[in-house]
PDB file of C-alpha atoms and ligand atoms in Angstrom:
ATOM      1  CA  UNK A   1     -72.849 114.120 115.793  1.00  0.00           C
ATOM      2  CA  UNK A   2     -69.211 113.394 115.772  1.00  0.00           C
ATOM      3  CA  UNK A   3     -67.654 110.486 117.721  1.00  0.00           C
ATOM      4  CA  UNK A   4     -64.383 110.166 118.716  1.00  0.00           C
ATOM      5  CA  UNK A   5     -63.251 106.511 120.461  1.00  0.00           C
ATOM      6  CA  UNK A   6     -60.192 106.189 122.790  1.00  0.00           C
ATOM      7  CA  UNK A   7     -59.128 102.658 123.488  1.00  0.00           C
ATOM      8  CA  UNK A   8     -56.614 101.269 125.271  1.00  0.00           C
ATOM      9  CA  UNK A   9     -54.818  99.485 128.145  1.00  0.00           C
ATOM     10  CA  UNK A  10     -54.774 101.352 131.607  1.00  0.00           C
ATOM     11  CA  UNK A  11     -52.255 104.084 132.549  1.00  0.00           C
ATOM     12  CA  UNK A  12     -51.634 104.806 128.950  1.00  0.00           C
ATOM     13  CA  UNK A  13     -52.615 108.408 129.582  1.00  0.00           C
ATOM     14  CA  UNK A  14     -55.992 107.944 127.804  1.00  0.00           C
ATOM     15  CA  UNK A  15     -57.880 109.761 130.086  1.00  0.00           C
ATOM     16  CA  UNK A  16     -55.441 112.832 130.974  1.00  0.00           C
ATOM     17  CA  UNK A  17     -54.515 113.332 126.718  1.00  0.00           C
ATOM     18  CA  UNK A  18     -58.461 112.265 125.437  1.00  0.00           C
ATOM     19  CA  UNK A  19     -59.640 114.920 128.230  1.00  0.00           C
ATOM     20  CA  UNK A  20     -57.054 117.652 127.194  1.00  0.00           C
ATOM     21  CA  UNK A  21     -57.925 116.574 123.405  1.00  0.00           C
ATOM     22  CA  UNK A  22     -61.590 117.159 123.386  1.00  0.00           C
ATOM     23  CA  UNK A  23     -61.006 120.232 125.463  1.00  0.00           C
ATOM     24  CA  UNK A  24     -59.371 121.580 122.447  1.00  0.00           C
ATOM     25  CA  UNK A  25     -61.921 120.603 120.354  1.00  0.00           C
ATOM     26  CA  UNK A  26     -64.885 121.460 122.454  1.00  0.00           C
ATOM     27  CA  UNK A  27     -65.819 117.609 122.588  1.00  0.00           C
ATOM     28  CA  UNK A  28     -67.990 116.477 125.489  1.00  0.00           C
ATOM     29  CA  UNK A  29     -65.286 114.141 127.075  1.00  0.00           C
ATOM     30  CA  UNK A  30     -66.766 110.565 128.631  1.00  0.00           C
ATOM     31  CA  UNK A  31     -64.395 108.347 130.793  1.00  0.00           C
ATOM     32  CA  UNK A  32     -66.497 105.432 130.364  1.00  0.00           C
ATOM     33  CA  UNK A  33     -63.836 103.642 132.770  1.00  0.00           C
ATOM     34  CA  UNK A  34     -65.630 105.944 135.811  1.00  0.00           C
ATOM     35  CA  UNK A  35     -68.582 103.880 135.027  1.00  0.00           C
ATOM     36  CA  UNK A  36     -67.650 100.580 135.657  1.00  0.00           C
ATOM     37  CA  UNK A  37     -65.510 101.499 138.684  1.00  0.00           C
ATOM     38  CA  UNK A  38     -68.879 103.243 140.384  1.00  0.00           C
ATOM     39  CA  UNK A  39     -70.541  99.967 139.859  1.00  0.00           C
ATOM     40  CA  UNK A  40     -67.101  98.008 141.057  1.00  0.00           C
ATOM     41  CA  UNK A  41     -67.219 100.739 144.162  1.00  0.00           C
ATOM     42  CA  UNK A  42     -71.331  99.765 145.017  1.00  0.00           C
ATOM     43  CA  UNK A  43     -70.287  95.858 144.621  1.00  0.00           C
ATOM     44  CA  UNK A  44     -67.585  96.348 146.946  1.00  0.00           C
ATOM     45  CA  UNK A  45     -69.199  98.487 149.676  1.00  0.00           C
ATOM     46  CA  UNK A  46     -72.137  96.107 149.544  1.00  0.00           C
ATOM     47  CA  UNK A  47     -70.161  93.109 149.832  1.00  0.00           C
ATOM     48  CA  UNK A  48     -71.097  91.387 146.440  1.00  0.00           C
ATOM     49  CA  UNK A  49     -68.582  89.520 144.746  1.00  0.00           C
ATOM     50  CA  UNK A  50     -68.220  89.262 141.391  1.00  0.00           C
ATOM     51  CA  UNK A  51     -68.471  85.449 140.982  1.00  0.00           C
ATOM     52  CA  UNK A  52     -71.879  85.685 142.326  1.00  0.00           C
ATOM     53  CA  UNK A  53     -73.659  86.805 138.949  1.00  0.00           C
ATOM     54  CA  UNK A  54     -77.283  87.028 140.537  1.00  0.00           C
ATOM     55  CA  UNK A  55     -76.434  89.117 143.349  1.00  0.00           C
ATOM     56  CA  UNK A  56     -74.813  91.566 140.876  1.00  0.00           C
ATOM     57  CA  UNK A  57     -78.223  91.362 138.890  1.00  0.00           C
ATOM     58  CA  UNK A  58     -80.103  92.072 141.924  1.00  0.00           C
ATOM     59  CA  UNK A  59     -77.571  94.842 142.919  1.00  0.00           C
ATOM     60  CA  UNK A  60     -78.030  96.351 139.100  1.00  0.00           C
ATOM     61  CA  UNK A  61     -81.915  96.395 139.597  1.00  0.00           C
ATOM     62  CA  UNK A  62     -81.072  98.877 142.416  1.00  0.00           C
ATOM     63  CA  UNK A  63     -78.549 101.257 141.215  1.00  0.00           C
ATOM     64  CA  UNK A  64     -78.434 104.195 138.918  1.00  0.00           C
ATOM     65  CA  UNK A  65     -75.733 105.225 137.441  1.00  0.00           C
ATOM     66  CA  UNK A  66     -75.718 108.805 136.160  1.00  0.00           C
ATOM     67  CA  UNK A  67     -73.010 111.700 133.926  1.00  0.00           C
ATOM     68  CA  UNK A  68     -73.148 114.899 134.975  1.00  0.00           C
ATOM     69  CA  UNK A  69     -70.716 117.751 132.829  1.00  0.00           C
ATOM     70  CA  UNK A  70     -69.675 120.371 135.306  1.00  0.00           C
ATOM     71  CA  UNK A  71     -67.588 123.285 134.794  1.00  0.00           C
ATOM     72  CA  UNK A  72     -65.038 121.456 135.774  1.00  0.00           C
ATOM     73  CA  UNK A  73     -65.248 118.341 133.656  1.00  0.00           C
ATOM     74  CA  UNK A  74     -67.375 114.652 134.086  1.00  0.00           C
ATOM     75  CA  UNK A  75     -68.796 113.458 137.337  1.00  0.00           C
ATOM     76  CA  UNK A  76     -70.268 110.188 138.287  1.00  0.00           C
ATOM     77  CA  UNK A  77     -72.994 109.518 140.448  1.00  0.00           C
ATOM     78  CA  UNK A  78     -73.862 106.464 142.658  1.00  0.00           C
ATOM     79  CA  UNK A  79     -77.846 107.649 143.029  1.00  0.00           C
ATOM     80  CA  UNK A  80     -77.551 111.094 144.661  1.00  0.00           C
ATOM     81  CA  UNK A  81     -73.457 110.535 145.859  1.00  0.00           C
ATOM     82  CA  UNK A  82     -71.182 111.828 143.749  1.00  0.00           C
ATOM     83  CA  UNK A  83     -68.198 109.466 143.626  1.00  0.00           C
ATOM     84  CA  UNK A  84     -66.104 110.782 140.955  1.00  0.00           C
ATOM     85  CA  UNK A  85     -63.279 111.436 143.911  1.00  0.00           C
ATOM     86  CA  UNK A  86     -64.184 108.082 145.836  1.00  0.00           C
ATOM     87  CA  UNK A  87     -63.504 105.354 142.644  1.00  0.00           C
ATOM     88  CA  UNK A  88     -60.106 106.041 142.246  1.00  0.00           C
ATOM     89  CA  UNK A  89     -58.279 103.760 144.556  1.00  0.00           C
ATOM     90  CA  UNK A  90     -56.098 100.894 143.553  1.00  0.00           C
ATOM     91  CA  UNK A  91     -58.998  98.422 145.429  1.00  0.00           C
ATOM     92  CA  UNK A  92     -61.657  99.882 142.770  1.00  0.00           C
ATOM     93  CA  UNK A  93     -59.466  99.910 139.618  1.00  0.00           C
ATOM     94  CA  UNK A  94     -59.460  96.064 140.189  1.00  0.00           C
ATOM     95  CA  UNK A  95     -62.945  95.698 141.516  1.00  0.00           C
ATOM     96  CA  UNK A  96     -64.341  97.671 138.429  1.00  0.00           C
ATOM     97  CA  UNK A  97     -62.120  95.064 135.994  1.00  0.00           C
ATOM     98  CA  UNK A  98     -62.904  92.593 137.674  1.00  0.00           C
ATOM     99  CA  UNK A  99     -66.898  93.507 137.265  1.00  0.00           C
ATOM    100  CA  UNK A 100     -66.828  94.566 133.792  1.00  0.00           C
ATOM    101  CA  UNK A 101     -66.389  91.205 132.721  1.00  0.00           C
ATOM    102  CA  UNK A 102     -69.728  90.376 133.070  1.00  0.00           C
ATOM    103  CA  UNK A 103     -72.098  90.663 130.689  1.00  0.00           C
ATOM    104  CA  UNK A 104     -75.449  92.004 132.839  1.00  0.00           C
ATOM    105  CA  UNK A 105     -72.857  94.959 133.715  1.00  0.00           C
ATOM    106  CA  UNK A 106     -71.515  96.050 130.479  1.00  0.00           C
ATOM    107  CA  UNK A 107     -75.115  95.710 128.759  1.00  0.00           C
ATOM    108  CA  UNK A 108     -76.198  98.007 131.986  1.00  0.00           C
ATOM    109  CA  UNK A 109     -73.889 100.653 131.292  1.00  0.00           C
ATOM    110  CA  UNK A 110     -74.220 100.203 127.236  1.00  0.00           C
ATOM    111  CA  UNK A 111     -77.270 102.494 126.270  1.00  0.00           C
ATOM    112  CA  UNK A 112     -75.647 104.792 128.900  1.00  0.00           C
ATOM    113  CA  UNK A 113     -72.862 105.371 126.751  1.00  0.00           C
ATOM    114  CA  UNK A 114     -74.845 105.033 123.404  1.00  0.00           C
ATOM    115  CA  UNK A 115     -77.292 107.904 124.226  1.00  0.00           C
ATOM    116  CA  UNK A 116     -74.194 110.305 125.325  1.00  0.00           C
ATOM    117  CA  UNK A 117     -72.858 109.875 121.583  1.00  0.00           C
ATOM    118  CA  UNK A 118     -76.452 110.571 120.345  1.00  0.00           C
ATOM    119  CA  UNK A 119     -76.801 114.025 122.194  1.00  0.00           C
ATOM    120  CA  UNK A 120     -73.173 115.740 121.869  1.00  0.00           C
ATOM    121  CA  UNK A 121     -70.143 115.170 120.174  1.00  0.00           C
ATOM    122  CA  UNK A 122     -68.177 113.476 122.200  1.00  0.00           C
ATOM    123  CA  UNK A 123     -64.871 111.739 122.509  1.00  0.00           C
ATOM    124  CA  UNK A 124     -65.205 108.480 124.573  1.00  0.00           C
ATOM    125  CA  UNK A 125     -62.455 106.479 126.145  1.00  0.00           C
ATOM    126  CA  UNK A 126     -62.725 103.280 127.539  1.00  0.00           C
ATOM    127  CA  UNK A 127     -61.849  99.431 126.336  1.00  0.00           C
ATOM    128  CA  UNK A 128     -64.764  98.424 123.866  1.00  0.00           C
ATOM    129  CA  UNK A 129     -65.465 102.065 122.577  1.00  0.00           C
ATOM    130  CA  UNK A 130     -64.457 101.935 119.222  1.00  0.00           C
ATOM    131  CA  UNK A 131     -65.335  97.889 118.629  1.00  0.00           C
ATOM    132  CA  UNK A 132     -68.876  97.305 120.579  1.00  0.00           C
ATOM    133  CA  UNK A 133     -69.974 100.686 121.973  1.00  0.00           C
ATOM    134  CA  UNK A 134     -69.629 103.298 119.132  1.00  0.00           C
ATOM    135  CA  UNK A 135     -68.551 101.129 116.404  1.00  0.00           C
ATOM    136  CA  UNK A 136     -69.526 103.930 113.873  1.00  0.00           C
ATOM    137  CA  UNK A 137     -67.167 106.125 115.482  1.00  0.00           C
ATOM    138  CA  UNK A 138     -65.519 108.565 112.692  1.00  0.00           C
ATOM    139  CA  UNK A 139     -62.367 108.031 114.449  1.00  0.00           C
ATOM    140  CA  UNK A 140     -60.520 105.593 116.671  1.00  0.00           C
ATOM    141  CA  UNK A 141     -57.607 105.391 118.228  1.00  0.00           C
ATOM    142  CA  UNK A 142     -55.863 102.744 120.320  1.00  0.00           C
ATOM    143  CA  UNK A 143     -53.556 104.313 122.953  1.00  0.00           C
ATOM    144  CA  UNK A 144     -51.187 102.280 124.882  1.00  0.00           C
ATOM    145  CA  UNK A 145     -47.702 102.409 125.908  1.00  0.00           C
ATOM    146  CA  UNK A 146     -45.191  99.532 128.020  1.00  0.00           C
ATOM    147  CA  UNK A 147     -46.644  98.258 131.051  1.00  0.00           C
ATOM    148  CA  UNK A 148     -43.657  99.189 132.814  1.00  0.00           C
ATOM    149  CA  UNK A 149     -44.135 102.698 131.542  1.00  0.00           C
ATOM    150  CA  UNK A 150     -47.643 103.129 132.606  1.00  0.00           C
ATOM    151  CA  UNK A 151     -46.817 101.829 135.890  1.00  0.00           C
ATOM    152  CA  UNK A 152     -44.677 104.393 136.064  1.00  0.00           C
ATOM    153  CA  UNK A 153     -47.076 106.979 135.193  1.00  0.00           C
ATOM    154  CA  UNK A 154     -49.887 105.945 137.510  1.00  0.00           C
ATOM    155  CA  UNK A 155     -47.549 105.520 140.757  1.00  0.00           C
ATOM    156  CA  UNK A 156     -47.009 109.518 139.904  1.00  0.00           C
ATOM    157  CA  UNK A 157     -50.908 110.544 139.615  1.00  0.00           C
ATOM    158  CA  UNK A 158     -51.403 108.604 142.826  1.00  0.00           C
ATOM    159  CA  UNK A 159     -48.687 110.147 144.965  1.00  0.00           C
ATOM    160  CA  UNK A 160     -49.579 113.089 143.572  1.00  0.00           C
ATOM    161  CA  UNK A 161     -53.337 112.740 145.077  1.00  0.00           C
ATOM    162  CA  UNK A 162     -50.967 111.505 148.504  1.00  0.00           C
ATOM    163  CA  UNK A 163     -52.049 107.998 148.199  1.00  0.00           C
ATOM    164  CA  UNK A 164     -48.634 105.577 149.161  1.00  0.00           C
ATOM    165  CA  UNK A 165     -47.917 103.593 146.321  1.00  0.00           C
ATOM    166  CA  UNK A 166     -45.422 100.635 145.556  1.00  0.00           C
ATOM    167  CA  UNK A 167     -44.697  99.984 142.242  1.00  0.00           C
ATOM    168  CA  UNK A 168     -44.255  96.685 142.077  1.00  0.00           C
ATOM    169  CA  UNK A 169     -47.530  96.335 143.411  1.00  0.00           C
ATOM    170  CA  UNK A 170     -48.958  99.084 140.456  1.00  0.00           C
ATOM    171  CA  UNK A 171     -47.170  97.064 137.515  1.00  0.00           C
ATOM    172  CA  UNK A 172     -48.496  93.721 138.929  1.00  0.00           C
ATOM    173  CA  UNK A 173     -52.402  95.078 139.033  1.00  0.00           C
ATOM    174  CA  UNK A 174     -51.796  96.789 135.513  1.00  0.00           C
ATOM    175  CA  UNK A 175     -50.485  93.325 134.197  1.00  0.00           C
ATOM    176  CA  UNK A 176     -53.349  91.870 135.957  1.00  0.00           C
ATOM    177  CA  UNK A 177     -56.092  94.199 134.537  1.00  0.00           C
ATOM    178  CA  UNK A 178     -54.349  94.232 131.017  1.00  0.00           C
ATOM    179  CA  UNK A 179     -54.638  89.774 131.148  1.00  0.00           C
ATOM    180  CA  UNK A 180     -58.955  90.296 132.706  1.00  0.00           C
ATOM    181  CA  UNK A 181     -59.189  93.397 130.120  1.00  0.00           C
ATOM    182  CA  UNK A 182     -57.874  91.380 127.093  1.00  0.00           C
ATOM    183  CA  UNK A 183     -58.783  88.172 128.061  1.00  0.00           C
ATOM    184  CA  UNK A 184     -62.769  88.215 128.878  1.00  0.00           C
ATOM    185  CA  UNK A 185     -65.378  86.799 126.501  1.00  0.00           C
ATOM    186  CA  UNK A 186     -67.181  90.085 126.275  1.00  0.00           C
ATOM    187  CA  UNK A 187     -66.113  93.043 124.693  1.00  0.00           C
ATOM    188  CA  UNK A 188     -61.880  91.962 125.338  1.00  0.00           C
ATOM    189  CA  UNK A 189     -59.880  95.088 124.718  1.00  0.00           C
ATOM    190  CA  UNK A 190     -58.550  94.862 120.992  1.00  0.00           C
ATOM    191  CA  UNK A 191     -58.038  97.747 119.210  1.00  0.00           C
ATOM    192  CA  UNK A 192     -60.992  97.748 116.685  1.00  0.00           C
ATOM    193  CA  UNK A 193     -59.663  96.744 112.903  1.00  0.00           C
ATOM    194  CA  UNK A 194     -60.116 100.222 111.895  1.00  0.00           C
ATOM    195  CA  UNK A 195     -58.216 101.718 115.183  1.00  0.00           C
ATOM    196  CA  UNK A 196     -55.200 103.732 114.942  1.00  0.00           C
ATOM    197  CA  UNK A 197     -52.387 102.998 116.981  1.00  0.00           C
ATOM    198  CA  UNK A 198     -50.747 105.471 118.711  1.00  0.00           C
ATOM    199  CA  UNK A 199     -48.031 104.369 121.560  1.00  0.00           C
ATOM    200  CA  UNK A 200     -47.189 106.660 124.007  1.00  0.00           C
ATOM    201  CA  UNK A 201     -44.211 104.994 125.727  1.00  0.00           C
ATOM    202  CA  UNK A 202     -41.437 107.598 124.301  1.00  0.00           C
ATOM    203  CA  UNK A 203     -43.711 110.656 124.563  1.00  0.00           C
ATOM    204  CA  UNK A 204     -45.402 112.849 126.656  1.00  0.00           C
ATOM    205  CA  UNK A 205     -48.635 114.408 127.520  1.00  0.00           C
ATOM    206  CA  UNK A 206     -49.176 116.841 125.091  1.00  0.00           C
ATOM    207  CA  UNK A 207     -46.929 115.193 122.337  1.00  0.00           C
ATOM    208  CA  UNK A 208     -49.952 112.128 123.018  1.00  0.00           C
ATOM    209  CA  UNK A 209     -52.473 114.778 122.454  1.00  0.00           C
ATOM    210  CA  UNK A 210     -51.168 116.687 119.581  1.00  0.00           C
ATOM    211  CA  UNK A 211     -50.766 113.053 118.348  1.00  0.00           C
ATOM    212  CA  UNK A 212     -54.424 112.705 119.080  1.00  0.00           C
ATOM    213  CA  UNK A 213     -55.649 115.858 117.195  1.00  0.00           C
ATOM    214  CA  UNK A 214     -53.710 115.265 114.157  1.00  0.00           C
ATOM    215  CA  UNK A 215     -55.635 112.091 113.637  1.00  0.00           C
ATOM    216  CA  UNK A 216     -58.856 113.715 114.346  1.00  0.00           C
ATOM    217  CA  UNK A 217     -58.324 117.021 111.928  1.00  0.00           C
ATOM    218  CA  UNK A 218     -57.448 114.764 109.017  1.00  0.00           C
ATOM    219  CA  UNK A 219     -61.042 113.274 109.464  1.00  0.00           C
ATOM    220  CA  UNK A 220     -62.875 116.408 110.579  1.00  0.00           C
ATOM    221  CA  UNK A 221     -65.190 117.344 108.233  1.00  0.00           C
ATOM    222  CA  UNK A 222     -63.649 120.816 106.635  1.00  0.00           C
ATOM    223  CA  UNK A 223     -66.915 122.910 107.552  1.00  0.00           C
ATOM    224  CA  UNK A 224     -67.042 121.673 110.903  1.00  0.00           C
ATOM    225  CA  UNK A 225     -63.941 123.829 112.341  1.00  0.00           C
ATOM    226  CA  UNK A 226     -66.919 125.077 115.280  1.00  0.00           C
ATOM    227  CA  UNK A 227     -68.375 122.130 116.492  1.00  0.00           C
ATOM    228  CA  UNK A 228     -71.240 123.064 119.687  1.00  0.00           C
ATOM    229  CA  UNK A 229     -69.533 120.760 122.428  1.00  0.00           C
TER     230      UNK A 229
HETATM  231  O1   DC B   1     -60.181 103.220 132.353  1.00  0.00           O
HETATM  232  P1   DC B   1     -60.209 102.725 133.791  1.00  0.00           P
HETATM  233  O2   DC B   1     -58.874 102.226 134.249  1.00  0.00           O
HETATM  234  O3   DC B   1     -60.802 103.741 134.712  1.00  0.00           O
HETATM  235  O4   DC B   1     -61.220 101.469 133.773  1.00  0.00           O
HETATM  236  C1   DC B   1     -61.446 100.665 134.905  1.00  0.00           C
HETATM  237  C2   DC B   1     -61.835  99.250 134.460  1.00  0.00           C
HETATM  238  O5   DC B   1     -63.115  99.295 133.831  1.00  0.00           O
HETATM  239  C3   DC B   1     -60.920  98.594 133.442  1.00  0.00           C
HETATM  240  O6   DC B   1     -59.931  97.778 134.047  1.00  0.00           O
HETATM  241  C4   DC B   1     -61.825  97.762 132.581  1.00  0.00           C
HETATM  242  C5   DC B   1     -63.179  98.400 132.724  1.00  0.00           C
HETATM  243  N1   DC B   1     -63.616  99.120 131.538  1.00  0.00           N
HETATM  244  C6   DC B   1     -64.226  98.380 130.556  1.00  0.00           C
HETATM  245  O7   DC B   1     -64.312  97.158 130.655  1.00  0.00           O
HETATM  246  N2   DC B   1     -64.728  99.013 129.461  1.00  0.00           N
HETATM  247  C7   DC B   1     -64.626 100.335 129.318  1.00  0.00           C
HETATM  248  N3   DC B   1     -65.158 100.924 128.242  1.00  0.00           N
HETATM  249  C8   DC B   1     -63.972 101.108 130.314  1.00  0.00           C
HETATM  250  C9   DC B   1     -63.465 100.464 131.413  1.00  0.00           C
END
């Protein structure tokens, strides 16, 4: 199999250029970040907090956390809900940073990840992809961009889904979740030594993913032009 791993700070576009990348490629594409927001959502609705590390073990030995690749890309699933629509509120994106810092959750949603790489070829995004989750990763790229510029970018997406949005408020949580992201003990988002660096802040979408795919064709194996997704 062939792994591709997406780092990088939130709002950097990761998620809309990795998901138009591996489109092109016919890549299974993971948002490991819709992981730890369903667990951040179930924390939240069940009124566990995240400085209270046994109830969030307790709360782990109950949930399951499940992929499913639809027609129309990745869902989660909270048991038999599908949340994919529900986890992307501003309340979540800090719930599931704030969650991901501890180390029951990430080794809960590790062999998760692990076993997706082991059945298709994928390309993964998340914060820890290319240093701790798929460190074997044939390629890996860190994408970020100014946290003004992101902020910028995800005030958009949510208006766009008719959410009201202030963006002082958006740059302080991205500052916020950058600080948690990069700051925890486990897994901290670096960009793995190996990573390369590609910033977004001057470009756009599909200048970040023809970015993307130049990096990946220069390590594509040259029999390997059709890869099964
Ligand atoms: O990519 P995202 O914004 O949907 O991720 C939400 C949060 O989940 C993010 O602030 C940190 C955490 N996360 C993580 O710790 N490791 C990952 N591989 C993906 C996300």
């Amino acid at each position: 199999m062939f792994a591709i791993a997406i780092d990088g700070p939130a709002g950097a576009g990761k998620s809309s250029a990795a998901k138009l990348a591996a489109k092109k490629l016919g890549f299974i594409y993971v948002d490991t970040g819709a992981l730890y927001r369903t667990v951040g959502l179930y924390m939240t609705e069940h009124g566990i907090s995240a400085q209270d590390v046994k109830a969030v073990e307790a709360a782990l030995k109950e949930i399951t956390v499940e992929l499913k690749f639809l027609p129309d890309g990745q869902h989660v699933f909270l048991g038999e809900e599908d949340v994919s629509d529900k986890i992307r509120t501003p309340q979540i994106s800090m719930a599931a940073s704030a969650f991901s810092s501890i180390p029951e959750v990430r080794s809960f949603l590790f062999d998760l990840q692990v076993s997706m790489a082991e059945k298709y070829n994928v390309l993964m995004d998340g914060r820890d992809i290319g240093t701790v989750v798929l460190p074997h990763a044939q390629v890996k790229i860190f994408l970020t961009a100014s946290a003004e510029e992101r902020a910028r970018r995800r005030c958009l997406e949510l208006e766009q889904k008719g959410q009201k949005v202030s963006y002082d408020e958006i740059l302080a949580d991205i500052q916020q979740r950058d600080y948690q992201d990069s700051h925890r003990e486990i897994a901290p988002l670096v960009p793995a030594a190996d990573a390369e660096i590609v910033d977004t802040s001057d470009c756009g979408l599909e200048e970040a993913v023809e970015r993307i795919l130049t990096i990946v064709y220069k390590k594509l194996p040259n029999d390997s032009v059709d890869f099964p997704g």
